[in-house]
Amino acid sequence: MLYTIGEMAKVLSIPPSTLRYYDKEGLLPFVERSSGGIRMFTEKDHEWLKVIECLKQSGLSIKEIRDFIDMAMQGDESSLTKRLTLFQTRRDAVKKQIKDMQETLNLLEFKCWYYEQAIQDGTEEKVRSLSLDEIPAQYKNIREKMITIHLD
């Protein structure tokens, strides 16, 4: 089945202008055009676009994504190992981002608890003066990290 740029954009939940930009930047060499020059997308193109979006979300630049597309268009013999390395590198970077974001979320959770407690007590002083043993278990590690300086 063939999809117009508008239909494919809707499926991907992105504006059609994004697909036009991708095409202009050389990310869509596989997309065919009708006799009238209209881009016509297939299910296979959808798979490619999902990979492009994944790489973009993982932090790759348009140029780096274009390099990946170029590698893929060269075929298996010359680029399989390079493509694997690219995805392994992106996976590792995303895992680090997730870890960093989890630490951020943990601190936000602690501070929400902290201020909820302060509001309940009518002052910040009581919650600020709690020892580690008095802090709920799920927040102890976070509080400890906040008060310990690490020089790596």
PDB file of C-alpha atoms in Angstrom:
ATOM      1  CA  MET A   1       0.000   0.000   0.000  1.00  0.00           C
ATOM      2  CA  LEU A   2       1.208   3.525  -0.776  1.00  0.00           C
ATOM      3  CA  TYR A   3       0.931   6.520   1.536  1.00  0.00           C
ATOM      4  CA  THR A   4       1.196  10.228   0.786  1.00  0.00           C
ATOM      5  CA  ILE A   5       3.530  12.419   2.799  1.00  0.00           C
ATOM      6  CA  GLY A   6       0.567  13.640   4.859  1.00  0.00           C
ATOM      7  CA  GLU A   7      -0.622  10.125   5.608  1.00  0.00           C
ATOM      8  CA  MET A   8       2.863   8.931   6.579  1.00  0.00           C
ATOM      9  CA  ALA A   9       3.400  12.004   8.741  1.00  0.00           C
ATOM     10  CA  LYS A  10       0.137  11.252  10.532  1.00  0.00           C
ATOM     11  CA  VAL A  11       1.175   7.623  11.133  1.00  0.00           C
ATOM     12  CA  LEU A  12       4.493   8.822  12.614  1.00  0.00           C
ATOM     13  CA  SER A  13       2.887  11.707  14.562  1.00  0.00           C
ATOM     14  CA  ILE A  14       5.229  14.236  12.998  1.00  0.00           C
ATOM     15  CA  PRO A  15       4.538  17.211  10.737  1.00  0.00           C
ATOM     16  CA  PRO A  16       4.788  16.647   6.961  1.00  0.00           C
ATOM     17  CA  SER A  17       7.457  19.365   6.931  1.00  0.00           C
ATOM     18  CA  THR A  18       9.727  17.015   8.893  1.00  0.00           C
ATOM     19  CA  LEU A  19       9.503  14.414   6.136  1.00  0.00           C
ATOM     20  CA  ARG A  20      10.172  17.086   3.517  1.00  0.00           C
ATOM     21  CA  TYR A  21      13.210  18.198   5.534  1.00  0.00           C
ATOM     22  CA  TYR A  22      14.474  14.617   5.812  1.00  0.00           C
ATOM     23  CA  ASP A  23      14.120  14.258   2.049  1.00  0.00           C
ATOM     24  CA  LYS A  24      15.943  17.534   1.421  1.00  0.00           C
ATOM     25  CA  GLU A  25      18.769  16.396   3.731  1.00  0.00           C
ATOM     26  CA  GLY A  26      19.187  13.100   1.860  1.00  0.00           C
ATOM     27  CA  LEU A  27      17.649  10.809   4.490  1.00  0.00           C
ATOM     28  CA  LEU A  28      14.990   9.375   2.169  1.00  0.00           C
ATOM     29  CA  PRO A  29      16.791   8.112  -0.951  1.00  0.00           C
ATOM     30  CA  PHE A  30      14.585   5.023  -0.890  1.00  0.00           C
ATOM     31  CA  VAL A  31      11.270   6.900  -1.193  1.00  0.00           C
ATOM     32  CA  GLU A  32       9.712   6.677  -4.620  1.00  0.00           C
ATOM     33  CA  ARG A  33       7.812   9.433  -6.374  1.00  0.00           C
ATOM     34  CA  SER A  34       4.735   9.296  -8.525  1.00  0.00           C
ATOM     35  CA  SER A  35       4.856  10.430 -12.154  1.00  0.00           C
ATOM     36  CA  GLY A  36       3.740  13.814 -10.847  1.00  0.00           C
ATOM     37  CA  GLY A  37       6.663  14.027  -8.395  1.00  0.00           C
ATOM     38  CA  ILE A  38       4.640  13.260  -5.259  1.00  0.00           C
ATOM     39  CA  ARG A  39       6.485  11.258  -2.600  1.00  0.00           C
ATOM     40  CA  MET A  40       4.862   7.870  -2.133  1.00  0.00           C
ATOM     41  CA  PHE A  41       5.700   5.945   1.036  1.00  0.00           C
ATOM     42  CA  THR A  42       5.443   2.186   1.620  1.00  0.00           C
ATOM     43  CA  GLU A  43       5.416   0.023   4.749  1.00  0.00           C
ATOM     44  CA  LYS A  44       9.153  -0.554   4.235  1.00  0.00           C
ATOM     45  CA  ASP A  45       9.670   3.216   4.155  1.00  0.00           C
ATOM     46  CA  HIS A  46       7.786   3.354   7.460  1.00  0.00           C
ATOM     47  CA  GLU A  47      10.367   0.969   8.954  1.00  0.00           C
ATOM     48  CA  TRP A  48      13.187   3.196   7.701  1.00  0.00           C
ATOM     49  CA  LEU A  49      11.509   6.284   9.105  1.00  0.00           C
ATOM     50  CA  LYS A  50      11.117   4.597  12.512  1.00  0.00           C
ATOM     51  CA  VAL A  51      14.864   3.880  12.505  1.00  0.00           C
ATOM     52  CA  ILE A  52      15.603   7.489  11.502  1.00  0.00           C
ATOM     53  CA  GLU A  53      13.407   8.755  14.344  1.00  0.00           C
ATOM     54  CA  CYS A  54      15.123   6.346  16.751  1.00  0.00           C
ATOM     55  CA  LEU A  55      18.563   7.573  15.752  1.00  0.00           C
ATOM     56  CA  LYS A  56      17.414  11.177  16.009  1.00  0.00           C
ATOM     57  CA  GLN A  57      15.952  10.580  19.477  1.00  0.00           C
ATOM     58  CA  SER A  58      19.185   8.870  20.519  1.00  0.00           C
ATOM     59  CA  GLY A  59      21.092  12.057  19.800  1.00  0.00           C
ATOM     60  CA  LEU A  60      22.507  11.608  16.311  1.00  0.00           C
ATOM     61  CA  SER A  61      22.737  14.638  14.064  1.00  0.00           C
ATOM     62  CA  ILE A  62      21.106  14.730  10.648  1.00  0.00           C
ATOM     63  CA  LYS A  63      24.577  14.356   9.087  1.00  0.00           C
ATOM     64  CA  GLU A  64      25.288  11.253  11.198  1.00  0.00           C
ATOM     65  CA  ILE A  65      21.916   9.776  10.246  1.00  0.00           C
ATOM     66  CA  ARG A  66      22.648  10.506   6.596  1.00  0.00           C
ATOM     67  CA  ASP A  67      25.986   8.692   7.010  1.00  0.00           C
ATOM     68  CA  PHE A  68      24.061   5.686   8.374  1.00  0.00           C
ATOM     69  CA  ILE A  69      21.629   5.803   5.430  1.00  0.00           C
ATOM     70  CA  ASP A  70      24.584   5.969   3.044  1.00  0.00           C
ATOM     71  CA  MET A  71      26.174   2.946   4.740  1.00  0.00           C
ATOM     72  CA  ALA A  72      22.929   0.988   4.496  1.00  0.00           C
ATOM     73  CA  MET A  73      22.543   1.891   0.823  1.00  0.00           C
ATOM     74  CA  GLN A  74      26.079   0.593   0.135  1.00  0.00           C
ATOM     75  CA  GLY A  75      24.985  -2.892   1.083  1.00  0.00           C
ATOM     76  CA  ASP A  76      26.000  -5.583   3.529  1.00  0.00           C
ATOM     77  CA  GLU A  77      29.576  -6.312   2.527  1.00  0.00           C
ATOM     78  CA  SER A  78      30.980  -2.884   3.219  1.00  0.00           C
ATOM     79  CA  SER A  79      28.985  -1.649   6.182  1.00  0.00           C
ATOM     80  CA  LEU A  80      27.356  -4.260   8.424  1.00  0.00           C
ATOM     81  CA  THR A  81      30.074  -4.003  11.076  1.00  0.00           C
ATOM     82  CA  LYS A  82      30.013  -0.185  10.960  1.00  0.00           C
ATOM     83  CA  ARG A  83      26.233  -0.154  11.333  1.00  0.00           C
ATOM     84  CA  LEU A  84      26.401  -2.554  14.275  1.00  0.00           C
ATOM     85  CA  THR A  85      29.022  -0.356  15.942  1.00  0.00           C
ATOM     86  CA  LEU A  86      26.838   2.708  15.415  1.00  0.00           C
ATOM     87  CA  PHE A  87      23.842   1.051  17.074  1.00  0.00           C
ATOM     88  CA  GLN A  88      25.943  -0.317  19.932  1.00  0.00           C
ATOM     89  CA  THR A  89      27.349   3.156  20.573  1.00  0.00           C
ATOM     90  CA  ARG A  90      23.880   4.731  20.498  1.00  0.00           C
ATOM     91  CA  ARG A  91      22.513   2.000  22.790  1.00  0.00           C
ATOM     92  CA  ASP A  92      25.272   2.651  25.319  1.00  0.00           C
ATOM     93  CA  ALA A  93      24.696   6.415  25.143  1.00  0.00           C
ATOM     94  CA  VAL A  94      20.944   5.981  25.674  1.00  0.00           C
ATOM     95  CA  LYS A  95      21.545   3.649  28.630  1.00  0.00           C
ATOM     96  CA  LYS A  96      23.717   6.359  30.203  1.00  0.00           C
ATOM     97  CA  GLN A  97      21.047   8.981  29.520  1.00  0.00           C
ATOM     98  CA  ILE A  98      18.433   6.750  31.156  1.00  0.00           C
ATOM     99  CA  LYS A  99      20.673   6.242  34.189  1.00  0.00           C
ATOM    100  CA  ASP A 100      21.287   9.988  34.443  1.00  0.00           C
ATOM    101  CA  MET A 101      17.583  10.744  34.055  1.00  0.00           C
ATOM    102  CA  GLN A 102      16.717   8.142  36.701  1.00  0.00           C
ATOM    103  CA  GLU A 103      19.054   9.916  39.116  1.00  0.00           C
ATOM    104  CA  THR A 104      17.353  13.196  38.237  1.00  0.00           C
ATOM    105  CA  LEU A 105      13.924  11.646  38.826  1.00  0.00           C
ATOM    106  CA  ASN A 106      15.064  10.198  42.149  1.00  0.00           C
ATOM    107  CA  LEU A 107      16.215  13.623  43.322  1.00  0.00           C
ATOM    108  CA  LEU A 108      12.942  15.193  42.200  1.00  0.00           C
ATOM    109  CA  GLU A 109      11.002  12.509  44.098  1.00  0.00           C
ATOM    110  CA  PHE A 110      13.054  13.206  47.211  1.00  0.00           C
ATOM    111  CA  LYS A 111      12.520  16.959  46.955  1.00  0.00           C
ATOM    112  CA  CYS A 112       8.763  16.462  46.481  1.00  0.00           C
ATOM    113  CA  TRP A 113       8.695  14.352  49.645  1.00  0.00           C
ATOM    114  CA  TYR A 114      10.909  16.902  51.416  1.00  0.00           C
ATOM    115  CA  TYR A 115       8.634  19.861  50.635  1.00  0.00           C
ATOM    116  CA  GLU A 116       5.427  17.903  51.266  1.00  0.00           C
ATOM    117  CA  GLN A 117       6.848  17.050  54.683  1.00  0.00           C
ATOM    118  CA  ALA A 118       7.895  20.661  55.294  1.00  0.00           C
ATOM    119  CA  ILE A 119       4.398  21.875  54.409  1.00  0.00           C
ATOM    120  CA  GLN A 120       2.867  19.258  56.704  1.00  0.00           C
ATOM    121  CA  ASP A 121       5.194  20.330  59.542  1.00  0.00           C
ATOM    122  CA  GLY A 122       4.697  24.019  58.817  1.00  0.00           C
ATOM    123  CA  THR A 123       8.452  24.515  58.515  1.00  0.00           C
ATOM    124  CA  GLU A 124      11.422  23.263  56.587  1.00  0.00           C
ATOM    125  CA  GLU A 125      13.573  23.121  59.706  1.00  0.00           C
ATOM    126  CA  LYS A 126      12.220  19.817  61.027  1.00  0.00           C
ATOM    127  CA  VAL A 127      12.654  17.873  57.783  1.00  0.00           C
ATOM    128  CA  ARG A 128      16.061  19.475  57.175  1.00  0.00           C
ATOM    129  CA  SER A 129      17.310  18.279  60.561  1.00  0.00           C
ATOM    130  CA  LEU A 130      16.249  14.625  60.107  1.00  0.00           C
ATOM    131  CA  SER A 131      19.085  12.129  60.364  1.00  0.00           C
ATOM    132  CA  LEU A 132      19.536   9.565  57.610  1.00  0.00           C
ATOM    133  CA  ASP A 133      17.929   6.953  59.866  1.00  0.00           C
ATOM    134  CA  GLU A 134      14.779   9.085  60.129  1.00  0.00           C
ATOM    135  CA  ILE A 135      14.382   9.574  56.377  1.00  0.00           C
ATOM    136  CA  PRO A 136      12.160   7.026  54.574  1.00  0.00           C
ATOM    137  CA  ALA A 137      14.188   4.158  53.101  1.00  0.00           C
ATOM    138  CA  GLN A 138      13.441   5.041  49.458  1.00  0.00           C
ATOM    139  CA  TYR A 139      15.054   8.474  49.960  1.00  0.00           C
ATOM    140  CA  LYS A 140      18.078   7.612  52.117  1.00  0.00           C
ATOM    141  CA  ASN A 141      20.429   6.923  49.220  1.00  0.00           C
ATOM    142  CA  ILE A 142      19.413  10.126  47.469  1.00  0.00           C
ATOM    143  CA  ARG A 143      19.879  12.233  50.594  1.00  0.00           C
ATOM    144  CA  GLU A 144      23.224  10.606  51.232  1.00  0.00           C
ATOM    145  CA  LYS A 145      24.377  11.464  47.696  1.00  0.00           C
ATOM    146  CA  MET A 146      23.276  15.045  48.236  1.00  0.00           C
ATOM    147  CA  ILE A 147      25.386  15.497  51.345  1.00  0.00           C
ATOM    148  CA  THR A 148      28.462  13.592  50.151  1.00  0.00           C
ATOM    149  CA  ILE A 149      30.951  15.202  47.806  1.00  0.00           C
ATOM    150  CA  HIS A 150      32.480  12.824  45.267  1.00  0.00           C
ATOM    151  CA  LEU A 151      35.633  13.787  43.407  1.00  0.00           C
ATOM    152  CA  ASP A 152      36.006  11.364  40.513  1.00  0.00           C
TER     153      ASP A 152
END
